[in-house]
Amino acid sequence: MKISRFILPLLFAGVAVADDYRNLLNDGDGGVFAVADGETMVLENDNFSDCYATGMGGAIYVGADATLELKGTLEFANNVEFAFDDDGEWTGDANDIYLSEGATLILNAVEAGDVITLGSGVDAIDSAGTAIVVKKGAGTVNLGGAGDLTDYSFFESNLVVEQGAVVVKTDVNALSASAESGASITVQGASCLNLVENFTNAISVAAREFDDETNTDASGTLTGTSVTMEGLRGGTLEDVSFTVSSKVSEYAIADLVLMNSVLHLDGEGTELSNLTLFADSGITSAGVATLSGENYVILGDLNSSQLSGVTLEEGVVLTLGLTPDVLVAAGSTEFVLTFTGLEIAEDASVTIAAGGMTNCSAVLTVQSWTAEDGMVMVSMSAEYVPEPATATLSLLALCGLVARRRRQA
């Protein structure tokens, strides 16, 4: 884009008046503003587009241990760092904000209707993993989604969502990401939230139902969840495809609810515990994956591959629920469920229990189970009861007899 060369005096701290900043070029760090080391700047309801810096920070440069707070509704688009004149046309690397070592970026979309959009990208490549981006307020933050220039390859910071929602609209490479209780991170379309190690994507979060021809608006959401290079813990995954690459030697996934979500585990070793899987969710492991703790799986089929590649460990509790469609498919009050790809550790004592159904007045019982190579078969029975009041039905859904068996050596 051709622009007039104009050097804007930089502000180094304080509160700036709301304004629109367009077609500006600074010969140095920060196309519009630079926050000095250790200082704090607050910008409210501003817009930044087509701003250029010959140094770092297409629109704003944030120095070491400095803090930048964006407050209210702001939009950044088509901003460029490391800009240079290419035969009369200024070009460079897409970037909105550069974060130095120890820098903090606060994205405070205060009200529910407030939207902060960082269209061109946040760069923290030289912060040695010490930069942090914190989402506050009831509103929404979009990473990507404005302008033609976008690059989050060097986001390389820790994302913390304390309130509201962060929407990932382009591929974002982070060091860690967490959403506190009630807060969320949503991945839209073909975009991915990646966790990187040594410049290599090791963890990937994507929308499960994305299809580049039929469902480009698909999205997947993490709520109340923490994702690091060491583990995925707490909260709920909904409509998410979560992948652990073969580059990860040990990974822990615990205290998690999966709704229409799938875990693809390709790492050398994954420890799973205390999981709840709805009928439309599952786990597929190409490596070693073990399951411990107390777990609940709702089956959507008499022949289930929801725990493919998983091994039940000593002391694990696996409670089974059924959808009404599964019981109808069984055709009788006694039936066998088959888990393909599920194994039980040698000599392990495990508990397989019945934990009710959804929207159906029947009490389930596990009669027995057997394990063969790569398969576990569970014999169950269902006793129908008269249609109870809603409250009574809820209690029945939680009841079931436990069958406990110890595998012989």
PDB file of C-alpha atoms in Angstrom, residues 12 26 40 42 52 63-64 89-90 121 159 162 168 178 205 220 234 265 344 350-351 366 373-374 387:
ATOM      1  CA  PHE A  12       5.642   6.907  26.129  1.00  0.00           C
ATOM      2  CA  ASN A  26       7.358   5.889  12.174  1.00  0.00           C
ATOM      3  CA  THR A  40       1.936   1.737  31.494  1.00  0.00           C
ATOM      4  CA  VAL A  42      -4.127   2.829  28.456  1.00  0.00           C
ATOM      5  CA  TYR A  52       3.958   1.225   9.704  1.00  0.00           C
ATOM      6  CA  GLY A  63       8.870  -2.243  26.132  1.00  0.00           C
ATOM      7  CA  ALA A  64      10.348  -4.620  28.692  1.00  0.00           C
ATOM      8  CA  GLU A  89       5.431   0.994  -1.911  1.00  0.00           C
ATOM      9  CA  TRP A  90       5.840   0.369   1.806  1.00  0.00           C
ATOM     10  CA  GLY A 121      -1.127  -9.988  14.836  1.00  0.00           C
ATOM     11  CA  LEU A 159      -2.952 -16.234  26.848  1.00  0.00           C
ATOM     12  CA  GLU A 162     -10.283 -14.138  32.848  1.00  0.00           C
ATOM     13  CA  VAL A 168      -9.352 -17.271  17.278  1.00  0.00           C
ATOM     14  CA  SER A 178      -6.299 -20.847  29.730  1.00  0.00           C
ATOM     15  CA  VAL A 205      -7.025 -27.026  18.876  1.00  0.00           C
ATOM     16  CA  GLY A 220     -15.099 -25.181  18.696  1.00  0.00           C
ATOM     17  CA  GLY A 234     -10.427 -28.858  33.664  1.00  0.00           C
ATOM     18  CA  LEU A 265      -3.393 -38.634  20.806  1.00  0.00           C
ATOM     19  CA  ILE A 344      -7.148 -53.410  30.380  1.00  0.00           C
ATOM     20  CA  VAL A 350     -11.059 -52.126  37.469  1.00  0.00           C
ATOM     21  CA  THR A 351     -14.682 -51.181  38.055  1.00  0.00           C
ATOM     22  CA  VAL A 366     -23.691 -54.362  34.395  1.00  0.00           C
ATOM     23  CA  ASP A 373      -6.855 -58.244  22.861  1.00  0.00           C
ATOM     24  CA  GLY A 374      -8.010 -54.822  21.746  1.00  0.00           C
ATOM     25  CA  GLU A 387     -42.710 -43.171  33.787  1.00  0.00           C
TER      26      GLU A 387
END
